[in-house]
């Protein structure tokens, strides 16, 4: 099964083609570019580039996996709308996965893990993980989050939870950084691999914004007296 994986939940614009076999997730091609202001401009060229690198056509994709955040509104919706449009055009299922889960899936080392990404506005997105035995082998299991919080508050909570290592933007909370710092195509697909192999129907795509929108419905018009 050939899967297109994309993510725009972080400053990284990620696209890749991943082959899912009965017992493995194999990266065929990947493009990752870092520019927090050009998700829309960079994503589809990256999709076309990975198809060229893999020597395959976009119509040969069997499924799409997209990171659903958490992430800032503008960047995150670029990837999710693109994934939904491609899935509709190609007639293939689109699976949404938490972008922090994709980072955790490829984090180095064992033991408790804290995945942290920059949420801007002097805040971070985070989720905590431990290891668990699954049908596919040992994997990371999310035990808390995702949340959005000030780095100082998270640093105190990490000490309470006994988390000694972290990934992503962990330096913002004073913890050591483990790669990867953004979701990779293989990490995204690894999170959805069981559902893909089972041919399970994906659930609705729901973005993890974790914040209320800045825009608000206008109130009642002020009465103008004559």
Backbone as a ProteinNet text record, in pm:
[ID]
protein_1_A
[PRIMARY]
XXXXXXXXXXXXXXXXXXXXXXXXXXXXXXXXXXXXXXXXXXXXXXXXXXXXXXXXXXXXXXXXXXXXXXXXXXXXXXXXXXXXXXXXXXXXXXXXXXXXXXXXXXXXXXXXXXXXXXXXXXXXXXXXXXXXXXXXXXXXXXXXXXXXXXXXXXXXXXXXXXXXXXXXXXXXXXXXXXXXXXXXXXXXXXXXXXXXXXXXXXXXXXXXXXXXXXXXXXXXXXXXXX
[TERTIARY]
84.7	0	88.8	58.8	137.1	57.9	120.6	52	123.1	45.4	96.7	78.7	186.4	181.6	218.6	137.3	165.2	136.1	208.5	186.6	231.4	146.5	180.9	148.2	155.6	121.5	233.7	355.3	471.6	531.6	639.4	703.8	755.6	766.7	811.1	694.4	718.1	621.1	666.8	591.3	634	546.8	610.9	540.1	626.7	562.7	639.4	551.8	614.6	548.6	604.2	513.1	551.4	480.2	554.7	496	466.1	343.2	303.2	289.6	370.4	362.7	297.8	294	231.3	300.9	431.4	504.8	603.2	590.5	687.6	627.1	690	657.7	785.8	785.7	907.1	897.1	990.9	992	1040.9	962.5	1001.3	1062.5	1007.5	1059.5	1005	1081.9	1037.4	1095.3	1018.1	1062.8	1016.4	1107.6	1075.1	1141.6	1061.2	1112.1	1060.3	1145.9	1110.3	1083.7	958.3	917.7	775.8	763.8	633.6	534.1	579.9	491.4	457	504.9	483.6	429.4	346	289	211.9	128.3	45.5	128.9	234.4	317.2	405.4	444.6	543.2	484.1	361.2	311.9	291	212.4	186.6	311.7	402	528.6	605	598.1	664.6	597.7	464.4	392	432.7	435.8	476.8	622	707.1	848.7	868.2	794.7	814	762.4	658.4	611.2	718.1	781.9	889	1007.3	1043.5	1156.5	1131.2	1006.2	971.9	940.8	934.9	904.6	763.6	670	531.2	439.6	317.3	219.2	129.9	78.1	-9.1	-132.3	-179.6	-299.2	-274.5	-147.3	-117	-122.7	-147.4	-155.6	-282.1	-268.7	-382.1	-451.3	-382.9	-441.1	-359.2	-417.3	-349.1	-353.1	-240.5	-234.1	-191.1	-263.5	-232.6	-226.1	-130.7	-122.2	-233.4	-304.2	-416.3	-379.8	-251.2	-207.8	-182.8	-174.1	-209.7	-113	-168.1	-87.9	-164.5	-93.9	-159.5	-261.7	-367.7	-482.4	-443.8	-374.2	-348.8	-264.9	-152.5	-66.6	-132.1	-198	-257.1	-363.4	-448.1	-557.4	-507.2	-388.4	-332.2	-316.4	-252.5	-231	-359.5	-451.3	-573.7	-666.7	-677.4	-761.3	-701.3	-568.2	-502.2	-524.3	-510.9	-531.3	-674.6	-769.9	-910.4	-939	-882.7	-904.4	-841.3	-720.3	-654.3	-730.2	-775	-850.1	-976.3	-1045.3	-1167.9	-1137.6	-1033.3	-999.3	-950.6	-875.7	-818.6	-911.2	-1014.5	-1104	-1040	-956.2	-887	-917.4	-905.1	-932.4	-826.3	-867.7	-776.5	-782.1	-669.2	-660.1	-590.1	-653.4	-591.3	-526.1	-405.7	-335.3	-281	-269.1	-210.3	-63.4	-25.2	112.2	213.9	177.1	267.9	290.2	186.1	202	303.6	303.1	397.7	541.4	562.9	696.5	737	644.9	675.4	708.1	643.6	663.4	807.4	879.7	1018.2	1120.1	1077.3	1170.1	1269.6	1390.6	1495.6	1484	1535.9	1542.3	1414.8	1421.1	1308.5	1261	1155.5	1107.2	1011.7	963.5	866.4	920	830.8	869.9	771.2	822.8	739.9	767.5	666.2	680.2	628.5	712	678.8	702.8	604.4	622.7	580.8	633	609.8	468	390.9	254.1	246.2	361.7	367.2	294.9	284.1	218.5	275.1	403.5	471.9	409.4	362.6	306.6	361.8	339.3	381.6	266.3	266.9	179.5	258.3	190.7	264.7	174.2	238.6	173.3	278	235	325.3	300.2	406.3	399.7	477.6	434.2	516.4	521.5	582.8	592.5	491.8	443.9	344.9	366.7	334.3	342.6	213.4	225.8	110.5	126.6	25.2	31.4	143.9	180.9	288	423	430.7	555.5	545.2	656.9	658.9	639	552.5	522.1	499.1	501.6	469.6	318.5	276.1	135	115	23.4	-2.7	-80.2	-29.9	-93.6	-147.8	-113.7	-166	-152.7	-253.8	-249.5	-325.3	-322.3	-240.8	-301.9	-211.8	-251.6	-172.5	-217	-140.8	-120.1	4.6	38.1	161.6	178.5	299.6	417.9	536.4	652.2	688.2	679.5	716.8	624.2	495.7	399.9	424.5	458.1	484.9	612	713.4	838.7	814.1	729.2	697.8	621.1	529.6	450.9	538.1	634.8	724.8	806.1	847.6	922.2	835	706.7	614.5	593.1	587.9	563.7	688.7	803.9	928.6	979.5	945.9	991.3	1131	1224.3	1363.3	1412.5	1331.3	1374.2	1254.5	1279.7	1170.7	1212.2	1113.6	1139.9	1081.5	1101.6	1045.8	1112.7	1032.8	1083.7	1100.7	1151.1	1164.4	1258.2	1349.4	1438.6	1364.7	1243.6	1164.5	1120.7	1121.5	1085	1205.1	1324.6	1446.5	1478.8	1424.9	1453.2	1536.6	1613.3	1696.2	1610.9	1657.9	1583.7	1629.3	1532.5	1558.8	1499.8	1566.7	1502.3	1392.1	1294.1	1279.6	1211.6	1235	1173.7	1042.3	1009	881.4	836.1	708.4	659.2	724.5	764.3	818.7	710.8	724.1	626.3	613.8	726.9	722	654.6	680.7	617.1	466.9	421.9	278.9	210	270	208.8	216	322.4	333.4	216.2	170.5	58.5	-70.2	-85.8	-208	-191.7	-76.5	-46.1	-147.8	-188.9	-284.1	-416	-465.5	-591.3	-576.6	-462	-438.2	-435.2	-365.4	-355.3	-491.3	-571.1	-702	-806.7	-772.9	-870.2	-983.2	-955.1	-1058.4	-1095.9	-1223.1	-1268.5	-1220	-1162.2	-1113.7	-1228.6	-1204.3	-1301.7	-1295.5	-1381.9	-1381.1	-1251.1	-1206.6	-1086.5	-1120.6	-1061.5	-1089.2	-958.7	-938.3	-814.1	-803.3	-683.7	-656.9	-599.5	-687.3	-641.4	-605.4	-683.2	-663.7	-681.6	-712.2	-740.1	-870.9	-938.1	-1054.6	-1010.2	-1087.8	-1048.6	-1041.8	-952.7	-940.6	-1064.2	-1120.4	-1236.9	-1359.9	-1448.6	-1570.6	-1688.3	-1804.4	-1923.2	-1954.4	-1990.5	-2021.3	-2144.9	-2145.3	-2260.7	-2372.6	-2476.5	-2589.5	-2547.1	-2603.9	-2570.2	-2617.7	-2533.9	-2569.6	-2685.5	-2773.4	-2887	-2842.8	-2880.3	-2844.2	-2967.4	-2957.9	-3070.9	-3067.6	-3180.8	-3187.7	-3205.7
-118.7	0	124.4	216.7	339.7	453.9	523.6	626	759.7	862.8	999.5	1057.1	1107.8	1166.1	1313.1	1398.7	1542.1	1598.9	1705.4	1772.3	1917	2007.1	2149.9	2207.6	2125.7	2170.9	2248	2239.2	2307.4	2395.8	2468.6	2545.1	2459.3	2327.9	2237.9	2201.7	2207.6	2162.9	2024.6	1922.9	1784.4	1713.3	1643.2	1557.6	1435.8	1321.2	1201.3	1088.4	994.3	871.6	756.3	678.8	571.1	443.8	335.8	206.1	129.2	83.2	5.2	-140.8	-227.7	-370.8	-438.1	-569.4	-640.5	-620.7	-589.7	-577.9	-461.2	-367.9	-258.3	-132.1	-21	109.1	159.1	167.7	194.5	329.1	418.4	549.9	537.9	588.7	588	721.8	832.3	965.6	1065.8	1171.6	1272.9	1408.7	1512.1	1650.6	1724.3	1790.4	1870.1	2005.4	2110.2	2246.1	2326.5	2415.2	2492.1	2637.4	2674.5	2813	2828.8	2891	2900.3	2987.1	3062.7	3155.5	3111.4	2994	2953	2811.5	2769.6	2635.1	2615.6	2713.8	2699.3	2697.4	2777	2783.6	2659.5	2597.1	2489.1	2349.4	2332.1	2195.5	2118.3	2169.8	2093.3	2073	2172.8	2142.6	2029.1	2020.9	1911.1	1777.6	1777	1654.3	1607	1699.6	1661.9	1614.2	1675.3	1637.3	1496.1	1459	1324	1219.5	1252.5	1158.6	1138.4	1248.7	1239.7	1161.3	1189.7	1119.1	968.9	930.4	789.1	722.4	802.6	747.1	693.3	761.7	716.7	835.2	805.8	911	928.3	1048.5	1075.9	986.5	951.5	866.8	724.9	687.5	553.8	545.8	658.7	660.8	588	504.7	426.3	492.3	582.8	649.8	774.1	864.4	985.7	988.9	1024.4	1046.4	1190.4	1261.9	1402.7	1430.4	1514.1	1557.7	1656.4	1632.3	1718.6	1816.4	1830.6	1924	1854.2	1935.1	2075.8	2165.5	2277.2	2372.4	2501.9	2607.5	2734.9	2720.8	2797.1	2781.1	2787	2892.7	2913.4	2801.4	2768.3	2663.6	2527.8	2493.8	2361.1	2334.1	2432.7	2407.4	2389.3	2440.1	2418.6	2269.6	2199.4	2056.7	1976.9	2012.2	1934.1	1954.7	2078.3	2103.3	2036.5	2043.5	1979	1828.1	1768.2	1623.5	1585.1	1662.1	1632.1	1644.6	1749.3	1769	1656.8	1615.9	1507.2	1375.2	1350	1227.6	1222.3	1336.5	1341.7	1324.2	1391	1383.9	1244.8	1179.2	1048.2	932.9	964.5	859	763.9	817.8	733.6	784.5	698.9	741.6	837.6	927.9	1023.6	1002.1	963.6	938	1054.7	1112.4	1217	1158.5	1206.8	1161.6	1283.3	1272.9	1379.3	1396.4	1518.1	1543.3	1514.8	1535.6	1504.9	1353.7	1274.3	1127.6	1085.2	1153.6	1118.8	1147.6	1256.2	1285	1178.3	1142.9	1042.9	907.2	874.2	743.3	721.1	829.1	814.3	870.4	909.7	964.3	858.2	900.2	807.9	777.3	660.2	624.3	560.9	517.4	452.2	538.6	494.9	562.2	675.3	744.1	852.6	962.4	1017.1	1117.5	1232.9	1352.9	1471.7	1532.7	1541.7	1602.2	1745.6	1838.9	1981	2050	2127.7	2209.8	2352.5	2444.1	2586.2	2624.5	2680	2723.7	2873.6	2940.4	3086.3	3150.8	3280.7	3355.6	3317	3284.2	3247.3	3124.7	3031.3	2906.8	2789.6	2668.9	2547.3	2447.8	2361.7	2245.5	2127.7	2039.3	1926.5	1805.8	1689.5	1564.6	1474.8	1391.5	1300.1	1157	1076.8	940.3	844.1	718	610.5	501.3	388.9	279.9	171	104.8	-1.4	-109.5	-232.7	-344.5	-350.8	-355.7	-363.6	-483.2	-505.9	-616.6	-595.9	-468.4	-437.6	-424.2	-452.5	-437.1	-322.7	-289.9	-180.9	-47.1	36.1	165.1	267.8	393.8	501.5	510.8	535.3	550.8	686.4	765.3	896.6	879	939.7	927.3	1060.3	1170.9	1301.5	1397.2	1483	1579.5	1531.9	1611.6	1732.9	1853.4	1944	2066.1	2183.4	2303.7	2424.4	2495.3	2540.5	2590.8	2679.6	2764.8	2845.8	2755.9	2780.2	2693.5	2680.8	2790.5	2784.8	2690.8	2696.2	2607.6	2462.3	2438.5	2301.7	2247.4	2331.4	2286.7	2234.4	2304.2	2258.9	2126.9	2113.1	1990.3	1873.3	1898.8	1792.3	1738.1	1826.8	1781.6	1693.4	1729.3	1649.7	1510.7	1505.2	1378.1	1292.2	1347.8	1273	1250.5	1341.7	1329	1387.2	1304.5	1348.3	1378.1	1349.7	1373.2	1417.2	1483.4	1537.9	1552.4	1583	1598.9	1729.6	1759.7	1881.3	2005	2098.1	2224.8	2218.1	2106.3	2085.7	2184.8	2242.5	2342	2461	2485	2596.8	2574.1	2448.5	2419.8	2366.4	2386.5	2351.2	2203.7	2126.4	1983.2	1951	1842.4	1805.8	1769.8	1805.9	1783.6	1653.9	1567.5	1447.9	1468.2	1423.4	1425.2	1319.6	1337.7	1447.3	1568.7	1685.1	1806.3	1839	1766	1784.7	1648.9	1635.5	1506.1	1467	1341.6	1289.7	1209.2	1187.3	1103.8	963.9	902.7	767.9	768.5	872.4	881.5	898.5	981.7	1001.6	871.1	799.3	674.6	566.2	565.4	465	473.7	595.8	613.6	554.2	563.9	514.5	375.5	311.4	185.7	75.8	61.4	-45.7	-27.3	97.3	125.1	104.3	142.5	125.2	-22.5	-102.5	-246	-314.8	-268.5	-329.3	-281.1	-178.1	-121.5	-50.3	-1.2	65.3	199.8	231.9	361.7	471.7	578.1	686.3	765.4	822.4	911.5	1048.4	1139.6	1275.1	1347.1	1432.2	1511.8	1626.8	1625.1	1727.7	1792.9	1918.7	1986.1	2008.8	1993.6	2017.8	2158.8	2256.9	2394.6	2424.9	2371.4	2387.5	2530.2	2621.6	2759.5	2802.9	2895.8	2956	3045.3	3056.8	3142.8	3288.9	3363.3	3506.5	3581.1	3536.1	3603.3	3572.6	3667.6	3650.2	3706.8	3646.4	3696.7	3838	3925.4	4062.6	4064.9	4158.7	4173.7	4249.7	4274.2	4348.2	4489.1	4537.7	4672.6	4775.1	4876	4982.7	5064.4	5097.1	5176.5	5321.7	5372.7	5510	5597.7	5693.2	5783.2	5901.4	5952.5	6066.7	6195.2
0	0	0	-91.7	-103	-39.8	56	133.9	118	91.4	90.3	230	289	423.1	415.6	478.4	479	617.6	652.3	780	768.7	820.5	824.7	962.1	1066.1	1200.6	1268.4	1214.6	1270.7	1162.4	1190.4	1083.5	968	990.1	884	793.1	662.9	562.6	517.4	555.1	536.8	434.6	341.5	245.4	219.2	202.9	175.3	123.4	57.2	13.7	95.5	154	243.9	201.2	194.5	160.9	289.4	302.5	419.5	377.3	437.7	411.9	532.4	530.7	641.1	773.7	771.3	897.2	900.8	806.6	803.7	743.7	776.9	718.6	652.9	519.8	443.8	372.4	401.9	338.3	194.6	101.6	-39.6	-81.5	-32.3	-66.8	32.9	59.5	155.8	119.3	148	137.1	262.2	329.1	447.2	432.7	430.6	421.4	539.3	591.5	710.4	672.5	678.9	657	710.3	827.2	894.1	819.9	720.5	650.3	508.3	465.3	327.2	314.8	409.3	400	269.3	234.8	114.9	-11.5	-14.8	-135	-151.6	-41	-48.1	-51.7	-2.5	16.9	-112.4	-206.3	-328.5	-414	-424.8	-492.9	-426	-292.7	-222.4	-253.2	-262.1	-297.2	-436.2	-531.6	-667.5	-670	-588.4	-585.8	-531.8	-426.2	-372.5	-469.9	-545	-647.4	-754.5	-795.1	-894.6	-838.7	-711.9	-650.4	-641.4	-614.8	-600.6	-734.1	-840.9	-972.5	-982.5	-918.7	-921.7	-946.6	-984.7	-1010.5	-888.3	-871.3	-758	-760.2	-878.5	-888.3	-836.3	-814.6	-764.3	-611.6	-545.7	-399.2	-353.8	-250.3	-199	-80.2	-11.3	104.9	135.1	212.6	257.7	409.5	470.6	615.2	637.7	724.8	748.1	897.6	936	1074.1	1105.6	1215.6	1253.7	1364.3	1392.9	1493.9	1626.6	1731.3	1738.8	1662.4	1616.4	1542.4	1524	1487.2	1460.3	1346.9	1353.9	1264.5	1117.7	1076.9	934	874.5	938.8	884.9	886.6	996.7	1011.4	906.6	879	785.1	642.1	609.5	475.1	449	542.1	523	525.2	615.1	627.5	508.1	461.4	343.5	220.6	207.5	93.8	97.3	215.1	227.9	192.1	241	211.9	62.8	-0.8	-144	-225.4	-188.6	-260.7	-242.4	-120.6	-97.2	-180.4	-190.3	-270.4	-418.5	-465.8	-608.1	-649	-559.6	-591.6	-553.4	-474.1	-428.9	-330.7	-240.1	-142.1	-1.2	100.2	237.8	289.6	378.1	440.5	591.7	649.5	792.7	861.8	962.3	1041.3	1165.4	1198.2	1318.7	1392.1	1523.7	1603	1563.8	1530.4	1486.4	1596.7	1722.3	1832.7	1844	1814	1813.6	1708.6	1594.4	1487.3	1529.5	1603.2	1655.5	1755.4	1847	1948.7	1887.4	1776.1	1713.6	1670.8	1643	1597.2	1695.2	1814.1	1912.5	1958.1	1979.6	2021.5	2170.5	2210.3	2350.8	2402.1	2527.9	2593.9	2710.9	2775.2	2893.8	2862.3	2966.8	2949.6	2858.4	2780.3	2680.5	2682.1	2669.1	2655.4	2518.8	2434.8	2302.3	2309.8	2267.7	2279.8	2146.5	2101.1	1981	2011.8	1933.3	1956.5	1913.9	2007.4	1978.4	1951.6	1954.2	1941.8	2060	2059.7	2168.3	2304.9	2309	2432.7	2498.1	2416.2	2465.7	2384.8	2436.2	2366	2364.1	2261.6	2258.4	2315.9	2387.8	2443.7	2465.8	2470.8	2509.6	2572.8	2667.6	2737.2	2691.7	2688.9	2636	2725.6	2723.4	2776	2670.3	2699.8	2602.9	2636.9	2533.4	2552.7	2448.2	2483.3	2389.2	2308.6	2177.1	2088.3	1995.9	1913.8	1818.3	1717.2	1694.6	1600.4	1668.9	1799.1	1872.6	1972.6	2035.1	2133.3	2064.5	2121.5	2060.8	2169.7	2131.5	2224.2	2242.7	2366.1	2397.1	2465.4	2410.7	2471.1	2600.7	2707.4	2837.9	2889	2822.5	2861.9	2744.1	2728.3	2620.4	2497.8	2391.8	2379.7	2451.2	2494.6	2562.8	2506.1	2538.5	2509.9	2642.2	2668	2800.6	2791.7	2891.6	2900.3	2933.9	2874.9	2900.2	3047.5	3123.2	3265.1	3341.9	3311.4	3378.8	3340.7	3213.4	3168.9	3231.6	3248.4	3309.1	3449.7	3524.8	3660.1	3656.1	3561.9	3551.5	3507.9	3417.4	3371.7	3487.6	3578.6	3696.1	3784.7	3798.3	3878.9	3818.4	3682.4	3613.9	3603.9	3639	3632.2	3491.6	3399.1	3261.1	3249.4	3208	3204	3063.4	2961.4	2824.1	2742.3	2631.8	2552.4	2407.9	2322.2	2179.7	2132	2003.7	1946.4	2001	2050.7	2103.5	2254.1	2304	2447.8	2513.2	2435.9	2492.4	2550.5	2502.7	2553.8	2697.7	2742.9	2881.9	2959.7	2906.3	2977.2	2981.1	2887.1	2881.2	2757.3	2761.3	2645.8	2525.4	2408.4	2284.3	2218.6	2187	2107.2	1969.2	1864.8	1732.9	1726.8	1637.2	1541.2	1603.9	1545.6	1596.9	1528.3	1423.9	1353.7	1301.7	1267.6	1218.9	1086.5	1076.5	950.9	879.3	748.6	677.6	737.7	771.7	829	965.4	1046.1	1176.3	1165.9	1072.8	1051.5	1013.4	919.1	871.5	978.5	1058.3	1164.4	1261.3	1289.3	1381.7	1324.1	1192.9	1127.5	1068.7	1088.5	1018.3	1047.1	1172.2	1205.7	1132.2	1129.4	1059.9	909.9	855.1	712.6	675.1	754	723.7	736.1	830	851.9	752.9	675.5	582.9	654.6	776.2	856.1	794.4	802.2	751.7	845.1	790.5	876.6	936.7	1053.2	1114	1048.9	1090.5	1034.3	1067.7	976.6	1000.8	1094.8	1212.1	1311.6	1355.8	1322.9	1360.1	1509.5	1562.5	1704.1	1719	1722.5	1737.8	1883.6	1977.3	2122	2171.5	2082.9	2122.1	2058.5	2123.3	2062.2	1948.1	1841	1729	1770.2	1705.3	1732.3	1684.1	1572.4	1516.6	1602.7	1613.1	1690.2	1613.4	1635	1568.2	1616.7	1525.3	1568.1	1656	1749.6	1836.2	1766.1	1841.7	1785.4	1746.7	1641	1596.2	1698.3	1713.4	1805.8	1748.4	1836.2	1793.8	1769.2	1657.1	1622.4	1642	1729.7	1755.3	1658.7	1625.4	1535	1613
[MASK]
++++++++++++++++++++++++++++++++++++++++++++++++++++++++++++++++++++++++++++++++++++++++++++++++++++++++++++++++++++++++++++++++++++++++++++++++++++++++++++++++++++++++++++++++++++++++++++++++++++++++++++++++++++++++++++++++++

